[in-house]
CSV table of C-alpha atoms in Angstrom, one decimal:
chain,number,residue,atom,x,y,z
A,1,MET,CA,-33.7,-9.9,-45.1
A,2,THR,CA,-30.9,-7.6,-46.2
A,3,VAL,CA,-31.1,-5.9,-42.9
A,4,ILE,CA,-30.7,-9.2,-41.1
A,5,ILE,CA,-27.7,-10.1,-43.1
A,6,TYR,CA,-26.0,-6.8,-42.4
A,7,LYS,CA,-26.8,-7.2,-38.7
A,8,LEU,CA,-25.2,-10.7,-38.7
A,9,ARG,CA,-22.2,-9.3,-40.5
A,10,ASP,CA,-21.8,-6.4,-38.0
A,11,LEU,CA,-22.1,-8.9,-35.1
A,12,SER,CA,-19.5,-11.2,-36.6
A,13,LEU,CA,-17.2,-8.2,-37.1
A,14,VAL,CA,-17.5,-7.3,-33.4
A,15,TRP,CA,-16.7,-10.8,-32.3
A,16,THR,CA,-13.8,-11.0,-34.8
A,17,GLY,CA,-12.5,-7.7,-33.5
A,18,ARG,CA,-12.6,-9.1,-29.9
A,19,ALA,CA,-10.7,-12.2,-31.0
A,20,HIS,CA,-8.1,-10.1,-32.8
A,21,SER,CA,-7.8,-7.9,-29.7
A,22,ALA,CA,-7.1,-11.0,-27.5
A,23,THR,CA,-4.3,-12.0,-29.9
A,24,VAL,CA,-2.8,-8.5,-29.8
A,25,ARG,CA,-2.9,-8.6,-26.0
A,26,ALA,CA,-1.2,-11.9,-25.9
A,27,MET,CA,1.6,-10.6,-28.2
A,28,SER,CA,1.9,-7.5,-26.1
A,29,LEU,CA,2.3,-9.6,-22.9
A,30,GLU,CA,5.0,-11.7,-24.5
A,31,SER,CA,6.9,-8.6,-25.5
A,32,LYS,CA,6.6,-7.1,-22.1
A,33,LEU,CA,7.7,-10.3,-20.4
A,34,ASP,CA,10.8,-10.6,-22.6
A,35,THR,CA,11.6,-6.9,-21.8
A,36,TRP,CA,11.2,-7.4,-18.1
A,37,VAL,CA,13.4,-10.5,-18.1
A,38,ALA,CA,16.1,-8.8,-20.1
A,39,ALA,CA,16.0,-5.8,-17.7
A,40,GLY,CA,16.4,-8.1,-14.7
A,41,LEU,CA,13.1,-7.1,-13.2
A,42,ILE,CA,11.8,-10.7,-13.1
A,43,ASP,CA,13.4,-14.1,-13.7
A,44,THR,CA,12.4,-16.7,-16.3
A,45,ASP,CA,10.4,-18.7,-13.7
A,46,THR,CA,8.3,-15.7,-12.7
A,47,ALA,CA,7.7,-14.9,-16.4
A,48,ALA,CA,6.6,-18.5,-17.0
A,49,ARG,CA,4.1,-18.3,-14.0
A,50,ILE,CA,2.7,-15.0,-15.3
A,51,ARG,CA,2.3,-16.5,-18.8
A,52,ALA,CA,0.6,-19.5,-17.4
A,53,HIS,CA,-1.8,-17.4,-15.3
A,54,GLU,CA,-2.8,-15.2,-18.2
A,55,GLU,CA,-3.3,-18.2,-20.5
A,56,ALA,CA,-5.5,-19.9,-18.0
A,57,GLY,CA,-7.7,-16.8,-18.1
A,58,ASP,CA,-8.0,-16.7,-21.9
A,59,ARG,CA,-11.5,-17.0,-23.2
A,60,PRO,CA,-12.5,-18.8,-26.5
A,61,TYR,CA,-13.8,-15.7,-28.2
A,62,VAL,CA,-14.0,-17.4,-31.6
A,63,LEU,CA,-16.1,-20.3,-30.3
A,64,TRP,CA,-18.3,-17.8,-28.4
A,65,ALA,CA,-18.7,-15.8,-31.5
A,66,ILE,CA,-19.9,-18.8,-33.5
A,67,ILE,CA,-22.2,-19.9,-30.8
A,68,GLY,CA,-23.5,-16.4,-30.4
A,69,LEU,CA,-24.2,-16.0,-34.1
A,70,GLY,CA,-26.0,-19.4,-34.1
A,71,LEU,CA,-28.2,-18.5,-31.1
A,72,PHE,CA,-28.9,-15.1,-32.6
A,73,ALA,CA,-30.0,-16.6,-35.9
A,74,LEU,CA,-32.1,-19.2,-34.1
A,75,ALA,CA,-33.9,-16.6,-32.0
A,76,LEU,CA,-34.4,-14.3,-35.0
A,77,GLY,CA,-35.9,-17.2,-37.0
A,78,LEU,CA,-38.3,-18.1,-34.2
A,79,ALA,CA,-39.3,-14.4,-33.8
A,80,LEU,CA,-40.0,-14.1,-37.6
A,81,ILE,CA,-42.1,-17.3,-37.6
A,82,VAL,CA,-44.2,-16.1,-34.6
A,83,ALA,CA,-44.6,-12.6,-36.1
A,84,ALA,CA,-45.7,-14.0,-39.4
A,85,ASN,CA,-48.4,-16.1,-37.8
A,86,TRP,CA,-49.3,-13.8,-34.8
A,87,ASP,CA,-52.9,-13.2,-35.9
A,88,VAL,CA,-53.8,-16.9,-36.2
A,89,ILE,CA,-52.3,-17.8,-32.8
A,90,ALA,CA,-55.0,-18.3,-30.1
A,91,ASP,CA,-55.0,-15.8,-27.2
A,92,TRP,CA,-54.8,-18.5,-24.7
A,93,LEU,CA,-51.7,-19.9,-26.4
A,94,LYS,CA,-50.0,-16.5,-26.4
A,95,LEU,CA,-50.7,-15.9,-22.7
A,96,GLY,CA,-49.8,-19.5,-21.8
A,97,ALA,CA,-46.5,-19.4,-23.7
A,98,HIS,CA,-45.6,-16.1,-22.1
A,99,LEU,CA,-46.4,-17.4,-18.7
A,100,ALA,CA,-44.2,-20.4,-19.3
A,101,LEU,CA,-41.3,-18.3,-20.5
A,102,THR,CA,-41.7,-16.0,-17.5
A,103,ALA,CA,-41.7,-18.9,-15.1
A,104,ALA,CA,-38.6,-20.4,-16.8
A,105,ALA,CA,-36.8,-17.0,-16.5
A,106,ALA,CA,-37.7,-16.8,-12.8
A,107,ALA,CA,-36.5,-20.4,-12.2
A,108,ALA,CA,-33.2,-19.6,-14.0
A,109,VAL,CA,-32.7,-16.6,-11.6
A,110,TRP,CA,-33.2,-18.8,-8.6
A,111,PHE,CA,-31.0,-21.6,-10.1
A,112,GLY,CA,-28.2,-19.2,-10.9
A,113,ALA,CA,-28.3,-17.7,-7.4
A,114,ALA,CA,-28.4,-21.1,-5.7
A,115,ARG,CA,-25.4,-22.3,-7.8
A,116,GLY,CA,-23.5,-19.0,-7.4
A,117,ASN,CA,-23.5,-18.5,-11.2
A,118,ARG,CA,-23.5,-14.7,-11.3
A,119,TRP,CA,-23.9,-14.3,-15.0
A,120,LEU,CA,-26.7,-16.8,-15.3
A,121,LYS,CA,-28.6,-15.1,-12.5
A,122,GLU,CA,-28.0,-11.6,-14.0
A,123,GLY,CA,-28.9,-12.6,-17.5
A,124,ALA,CA,-32.0,-14.4,-16.4
A,125,LEU,CA,-33.0,-11.5,-14.2
A,126,PHE,CA,-32.7,-9.1,-17.1
A,127,LEU,CA,-34.7,-11.4,-19.3
A,128,LEU,CA,-37.3,-11.8,-16.6
A,129,ALA,CA,-37.7,-8.0,-16.4
A,130,ALA,CA,-38.1,-7.8,-20.2
A,131,LEU,CA,-40.7,-10.6,-20.2
A,132,VAL,CA,-42.7,-8.9,-17.5
A,133,LEU,CA,-42.8,-5.7,-19.5
A,134,ALA,CA,-43.7,-7.7,-22.6
A,135,GLY,CA,-46.4,-9.5,-20.6
A,136,ILE,CA,-48.1,-6.2,-19.7
A,137,ALA,CA,-48.1,-5.2,-23.3
A,138,LEU,CA,-49.4,-8.6,-24.4
A,139,HIS,CA,-52.3,-8.5,-21.9
A,140,SER,CA,-53.1,-5.0,-23.1
A,141,GLN,CA,-53.3,-6.2,-26.6
A,142,VAL,CA,-55.3,-9.4,-25.9
A,143,TYR,CA,-57.9,-7.6,-23.6
A,144,GLN,CA,-57.9,-4.4,-25.7
A,145,LEU,CA,-56.8,-2.2,-22.8
A,146,THR,CA,-55.9,1.4,-23.5
A,147,GLY,CA,-54.5,4.2,-21.3
A,148,PRO,CA,-51.5,6.4,-20.6
A,149,MET,CA,-48.0,4.9,-20.8
A,150,TRP,CA,-47.4,5.3,-17.1
A,151,GLN,CA,-50.3,3.0,-16.2
A,152,ALA,CA,-48.3,0.2,-17.9
A,153,LEU,CA,-44.9,1.2,-16.5
A,154,VAL,CA,-46.0,1.6,-12.8
A,155,PRO,CA,-47.1,-2.1,-12.5
A,156,TRP,CA,-43.8,-3.2,-14.0
A,157,LEU,CA,-41.9,-1.0,-11.5
A,158,LEU,CA,-43.9,-2.5,-8.6
A,159,LEU,CA,-43.4,-6.1,-9.8
A,160,MET,CA,-39.7,-6.0,-10.7
A,161,THR,CA,-38.2,-3.5,-8.3
A,162,PRO,CA,-38.0,-5.9,-5.3
A,163,ALA,CA,-36.4,-8.7,-7.4
A,164,MET,CA,-33.9,-6.4,-9.2
A,165,LEU,CA,-32.8,-4.5,-6.0
A,166,ILE,CA,-32.5,-7.7,-4.0
A,167,ALA,CA,-30.9,-10.0,-6.6
A,168,GLY,CA,-29.1,-7.5,-8.9
A,169,SER,CA,-25.3,-7.4,-8.7
A,170,THR,CA,-24.0,-6.1,-12.0
A,171,ARG,CA,-24.2,-2.8,-14.0
A,172,LEU,CA,-26.4,-4.6,-16.5
A,173,VAL,CA,-29.3,-4.9,-14.1
A,174,ALA,CA,-28.6,-1.5,-12.5
A,175,TYR,CA,-28.7,0.3,-15.9
A,176,GLY,CA,-31.9,-1.5,-16.9
A,177,TRP,CA,-33.7,-0.8,-13.6
A,178,SER,CA,-32.5,2.8,-13.6
A,179,GLY,CA,-33.7,3.4,-17.1
A,180,MET,CA,-37.2,2.0,-16.3
A,181,LEU,CA,-37.5,4.0,-13.1
A,182,LEU,CA,-36.6,7.3,-14.9
A,183,TRP,CA,-38.9,6.4,-17.8
A,184,THR,CA,-41.8,5.7,-15.5
A,185,LEU,CA,-41.3,8.9,-13.5
A,186,ALA,CA,-41.0,11.0,-16.7
A,187,ALA,CA,-44.1,9.5,-18.3
A,188,LEU,CA,-46.0,10.0,-15.1
A,189,ALA,CA,-45.0,13.7,-14.9
A,190,LEU,CA,-45.2,14.6,-18.6
A,191,GLU,CA,-48.7,13.1,-19.1
A,192,ASN,CA,-49.9,15.1,-16.1
A,193,GLU,CA,-47.8,18.2,-16.6
A,194,HIS,CA,-50.7,20.6,-16.5
A,195,ALA,CA,-52.2,19.1,-13.3
A,196,HIS,CA,-52.1,21.1,-10.1
A,197,GLY,CA,-52.2,20.4,-6.4
A,198,LEU,CA,-50.6,17.2,-5.3
A,199,TRP,CA,-49.5,16.5,-8.8
A,200,TYR,CA,-46.7,19.1,-8.2
A,201,PHE,CA,-45.1,16.6,-5.9
A,202,VAL,CA,-45.3,14.0,-8.6
A,203,HIS,CA,-43.5,16.4,-10.9
A,204,GLY,CA,-40.9,16.9,-8.1
A,205,LEU,CA,-40.5,13.1,-7.9
A,206,ALA,CA,-39.6,13.0,-11.6
A,207,ILE,CA,-37.1,15.7,-11.1
A,208,ALA,CA,-35.6,13.8,-8.1
A,209,GLY,CA,-35.3,10.6,-10.2
A,210,PRO,CA,-31.5,10.9,-10.6
A,211,LEU,CA,-31.1,11.8,-6.9
A,212,ILE,CA,-33.0,8.6,-6.0
A,213,LEU,CA,-30.5,6.6,-7.9
A,214,ILE,CA,-27.6,8.4,-6.2
A,215,GLY,CA,-29.1,7.9,-2.8
A,216,LEU,CA,-29.7,4.2,-3.4
A,217,SER,CA,-26.1,3.8,-4.6
A,218,LEU,CA,-24.9,5.2,-1.3
A,219,LEU,CA,-26.6,2.4,0.8
A,220,PRO,CA,-24.3,-0.4,2.0
A,221,TRP,CA,-24.1,-2.6,-1.1
A,222,ARG,CA,-20.8,-4.2,0.2
A,223,SER,CA,-21.1,-7.4,-1.8
A,224,ARG,CA,-22.6,-5.8,-4.9
A,225,LEU,CA,-20.5,-2.8,-5.6
A,226,SER,CA,-20.9,-3.1,-9.4
A,227,PHE,CA,-24.7,-2.7,-9.0
A,228,ALA,CA,-24.2,0.3,-6.8
A,229,ASP,CA,-21.7,1.8,-9.2
A,230,GLY,CA,-24.2,1.4,-12.1
A,231,LEU,CA,-27.0,3.2,-10.1
A,232,ARG,CA,-24.6,6.0,-9.2
A,233,GLU,CA,-23.2,6.4,-12.7
A,234,VAL,CA,-26.7,6.9,-14.2
A,235,GLY,CA,-27.8,9.2,-11.4
A,236,VAL,CA,-24.7,11.4,-11.4
A,237,LEU,CA,-24.7,11.7,-15.2
A,238,LEU,CA,-28.4,12.7,-15.5
A,239,TRP,CA,-28.4,14.9,-12.4
A,240,LEU,CA,-25.4,17.0,-13.3
A,241,GLY,CA,-26.4,17.1,-17.0
A,242,GLY,CA,-30.0,18.0,-16.2
A,243,VAL,CA,-29.0,20.8,-13.8
A,244,SER,CA,-26.5,22.1,-16.3
A,245,LEU,CA,-29.2,22.4,-18.9
A,246,ALA,CA,-31.6,23.9,-16.4
A,247,HIS,CA,-29.3,26.9,-15.8
A,248,PHE,CA,-30.3,28.3,-19.2
A,249,VAL,CA,-33.5,29.3,-17.4
A,250,TRP,CA,-31.5,32.4,-16.4
A,251,ALA,CA,-31.8,33.4,-20.1
A,252,GLY,CA,-35.6,33.7,-19.8
A,253,THR,CA,-38.1,35.3,-17.4
A,254,VAL,CA,-39.4,33.6,-14.3
A,255,THR,CA,-42.4,35.2,-12.8
A,256,PRO,CA,-43.3,35.1,-9.1
A,257,THR,CA,-46.1,32.7,-9.8
A,258,GLU,CA,-43.9,30.3,-11.8
A,259,ALA,CA,-41.2,30.6,-9.0
A,260,GLY,CA,-43.8,29.6,-6.4
A,261,ASP,CA,-45.0,26.6,-8.4
A,262,MET,CA,-41.4,25.4,-8.8
A,263,ALA,CA,-40.7,25.9,-5.1
A,264,VAL,CA,-43.5,23.4,-4.4
A,265,ARG,CA,-42.3,21.0,-7.0
A,266,LEU,CA,-38.7,21.1,-5.7
A,267,VAL,CA,-39.7,20.1,-2.1
A,268,VAL,CA,-39.4,16.4,-3.0
A,269,PRO,CA,-35.9,16.8,-4.7
A,270,VAL,CA,-34.6,18.7,-1.7
A,271,VAL,CA,-35.8,16.0,0.7
A,272,VAL,CA,-34.3,13.3,-1.5
A,273,ALA,CA,-31.0,15.2,-1.7
A,274,ALA,CA,-30.9,15.5,2.1
A,275,GLY,CA,-31.5,11.8,2.4
A,276,ALA,CA,-28.8,11.0,-0.1
A,277,VAL,CA,-26.2,13.2,1.7
A,278,TRP,CA,-27.2,11.5,5.0
A,279,ALA,CA,-26.7,8.1,3.5
A,280,GLY,CA,-23.4,9.1,2.1
A,281,ARG,CA,-22.1,10.3,5.4
A,282,ARG,CA,-23.6,7.3,7.2
A,283,TRP,CA,-22.1,4.5,5.1
A,284,ARG,CA,-19.3,6.3,3.2
A,285,MET,CA,-19.6,4.4,0.0
A,286,ILE,CA,-17.9,7.3,-1.8
A,287,PRO,CA,-15.4,9.9,-0.5
A,288,ARG,CA,-17.2,12.3,1.8
A,289,ALA,CA,-15.7,15.2,-0.1
A,290,MET,CA,-17.8,14.4,-3.1
A,291,LEU,CA,-21.2,14.4,-1.4
A,292,LEU,CA,-22.0,18.1,-1.3
A,293,PRO,CA,-20.4,19.0,-4.7
A,294,ILE,CA,-22.4,16.3,-6.7
A,295,ILE,CA,-25.6,16.5,-4.7
A,296,ALA,CA,-26.1,19.8,-2.8
A,297,ALA,CA,-24.3,22.2,-5.1
A,298,PRO,CA,-26.4,21.2,-8.2
A,299,MET,CA,-29.5,21.4,-6.0
A,300,ALA,CA,-28.6,24.9,-4.9
A,301,ALA,CA,-28.0,25.9,-8.5
A,302,LEU,CA,-31.4,24.5,-9.6
A,303,LEU,CA,-33.2,26.3,-6.8
A,304,LEU,CA,-31.6,29.6,-7.7
A,305,ALA,CA,-32.4,29.2,-11.4
A,306,THR,CA,-36.1,28.3,-10.9
A,307,VAL,CA,-37.3,29.6,-7.6
A,308,VAL,CA,-35.8,33.1,-7.7
A,309,PRO,CA,-38.0,35.4,-9.9
A,310,HIS,CA,-36.0,37.2,-12.5
A,311,ALA,CA,-36.4,39.0,-15.8
A,312,ASP,CA,-34.4,38.2,-19.0
A,313,GLY,CA,-31.4,40.5,-19.2
A,314,TRP,CA,-27.6,40.6,-18.9
A,315,PRO,CA,-27.6,40.7,-15.0
A,316,ALA,CA,-29.6,37.4,-14.8
A,317,ARG,CA,-27.5,35.8,-17.6
A,318,LEU,CA,-24.3,36.8,-15.9
A,319,ALA,CA,-25.6,35.4,-12.5
A,320,GLY,CA,-26.5,32.1,-14.2
A,321,ALA,CA,-23.1,31.8,-15.9
A,322,LEU,CA,-21.3,32.5,-12.6
A,323,ILE,CA,-23.5,30.0,-10.7
A,324,TYR,CA,-22.9,27.4,-13.3
A,325,MET,CA,-19.1,27.8,-13.3
A,326,ALA,CA,-19.1,27.9,-9.5
A,327,MET,CA,-21.0,24.6,-9.4
A,328,TRP,CA,-18.7,22.9,-11.8
A,329,GLY,CA,-15.7,24.4,-10.1
A,330,LEU,CA,-16.7,22.9,-6.8
A,331,ILE,CA,-17.2,19.5,-8.5
A,332,ALA,CA,-13.7,19.8,-10.2
A,333,ARG,CA,-12.0,20.6,-6.9
A,334,ALA,CA,-13.7,17.7,-5.1
A,335,ALA,CA,-13.1,15.3,-7.9
A,336,ILE,CA,-9.4,15.9,-8.1
A,337,ALA,CA,-9.1,15.7,-4.3
A,338,SER,CA,-11.0,12.4,-4.4
A,339,GLY,CA,-9.2,10.8,-7.3
A,340,TRP,CA,-12.2,11.0,-9.7
A,341,ARG,CA,-10.1,12.0,-12.7
A,342,ALA,CA,-12.9,11.3,-15.3
A,343,LEU,CA,-15.3,13.6,-13.5
A,344,PHE,CA,-12.6,16.3,-13.1
A,345,GLY,CA,-12.1,16.2,-16.9
A,346,VAL,CA,-15.9,16.5,-17.4
A,347,ALA,CA,-16.0,19.5,-15.1
A,348,VAL,CA,-13.2,21.3,-16.8
A,349,ALA,CA,-14.8,20.6,-20.2
A,350,ALA,CA,-18.2,21.9,-18.9
A,351,VAL,CA,-16.7,25.2,-17.8
A,352,GLY,CA,-14.8,25.5,-21.2
A,353,ILE,CA,-18.1,24.9,-23.1
A,354,ARG,CA,-19.9,27.5,-21.1
A,355,ILE,CA,-17.1,30.1,-21.8
A,356,PHE,CA,-17.5,29.3,-25.5
A,357,ILE,CA,-21.3,29.9,-25.2
A,358,ILE,CA,-20.7,33.2,-23.4
A,359,TYR,CA,-18.7,34.4,-26.4
A,360,PHE,CA,-21.8,33.9,-28.6
A,361,GLU,CA,-24.1,35.5,-26.0
A,362,LEU,CA,-21.9,38.6,-25.7
A,363,PHE,CA,-21.4,39.2,-29.4
A,364,GLY,CA,-24.7,37.8,-30.8
A,365,SER,CA,-25.0,38.1,-34.5
A,366,LEU,CA,-21.5,39.4,-34.9
A,367,ALA,CA,-20.2,36.0,-33.7
A,368,THR,CA,-21.8,34.4,-36.8
A,369,THR,CA,-19.9,36.6,-39.3
A,370,GLY,CA,-16.7,35.4,-41.0
A,371,ALA,CA,-14.4,37.2,-38.5
A,372,GLY,CA,-16.6,36.1,-35.6
A,373,LEU,CA,-16.5,32.5,-36.6
A,374,ILE,CA,-12.8,32.6,-37.0
A,375,ILE,CA,-12.4,34.1,-33.5
A,376,GLY,CA,-14.9,31.5,-32.1
A,377,GLY,CA,-12.9,28.7,-33.8
A,378,VAL,CA,-9.7,29.9,-32.3
A,379,LEU,CA,-11.3,30.2,-28.9
A,380,LEU,CA,-12.7,26.7,-29.1
A,381,ILE,CA,-9.3,25.2,-30.1
A,382,ALA,CA,-7.6,27.1,-27.2
A,383,LEU,CA,-10.2,25.8,-24.8
A,384,ALA,CA,-9.7,22.3,-26.0
A,385,LEU,CA,-5.9,22.5,-25.8
A,386,GLY,CA,-6.2,24.1,-22.3
A,387,TRP,CA,-8.5,21.3,-21.2
A,388,ARG,CA,-6.0,18.7,-22.4
A,389,ARG,CA,-3.1,20.6,-20.7
A,390,VAL,CA,-4.9,20.9,-17.4
A,391,PHE,CA,-5.9,17.2,-17.5
A,392,ALA,CA,-2.3,16.2,-18.2
A,393,LEU,CA,-0.8,18.4,-15.5
A,394,VAL,CA,-3.3,16.9,-13.0
A,395,GLY,CA,-2.4,13.4,-14.1
A,396,ARG,CA,1.3,14.0,-13.5
A,397,ALA,CA,0.6,15.6,-10.1
A,398,ARG,CA,-1.4,12.6,-9.1
A,399,ALA,CA,1.3,10.2,-10.3
């Protein structure tokens, strides 16, 4: 009960913070309007129209906070009552209630789409996806079904993918579906990691998960750009992050046998990457200059790290570091040319972090001594200040 009270308190603080932020924004707007009028940039009539427009868009955050807390308490109370009496509830009642809730969520999706109520449709679609997943778990419990995790996730993916791809239009649904897709592929690969033959292509499909998201985001989602952006954000984040971590393979030994196995696994990612580049060139949903740096360059870096046999040693580690920095350098160059300042900042930071890691790789145990840590701290501060300086200079140049 104490945990519940603290959760309610935290939620109230969040909503109160939002209400306070709205008040601060209103005060800031008034100050700016007065300054602009005094400077002769706008007249009083224009200021009045701007003020009326902004006030018309104000949202009753305090009211929403109270209603939200009430609904949260109601839902939590019902959940506690059901949990306390779960064992005495008949199986037919559990399944019937779940079926009714699922049907209601599906009807809400249809109703929201028919009325053009975007948030009703998206919220109901997200709820429907959660209910379908809960239904699979419920049936497994009622009928005492056991098996690997992927056997429960694959049916969910088959059932919900058409609905979420066709009806989804916000980042909420995009993030949810992306997470479930990646979870399913990862579970499928990890629970069969020692399998051979055709399972290698399943492993490759798991590696290609982020590329699948990037490729889907490059299709012509003209009326649902937020959904496409959500798919692309998850895909790019995990693809670049995963390849960045994979470059540490250069610090170990890759035998010819291991390289051959990885070559088979990476057939699927290469094909998916080629399809994503084609889709990007065909529909131009993002700047063409970004396609090769965020798709092909990481793919090439991954192939070099895992498919080329090498022994552990300074030549391999140096090659890995150079390939890593070349990859992020290409990304930084394309990002600044395309106006993707956030990705440019990430690229510069990634190179700086790798330089810091090289310091420890070069000096080894000496870097952990007092003098070594001092030098490392100075280097890290210098890299951080340099990153900030570069980012600021680029911002001024773009302005």
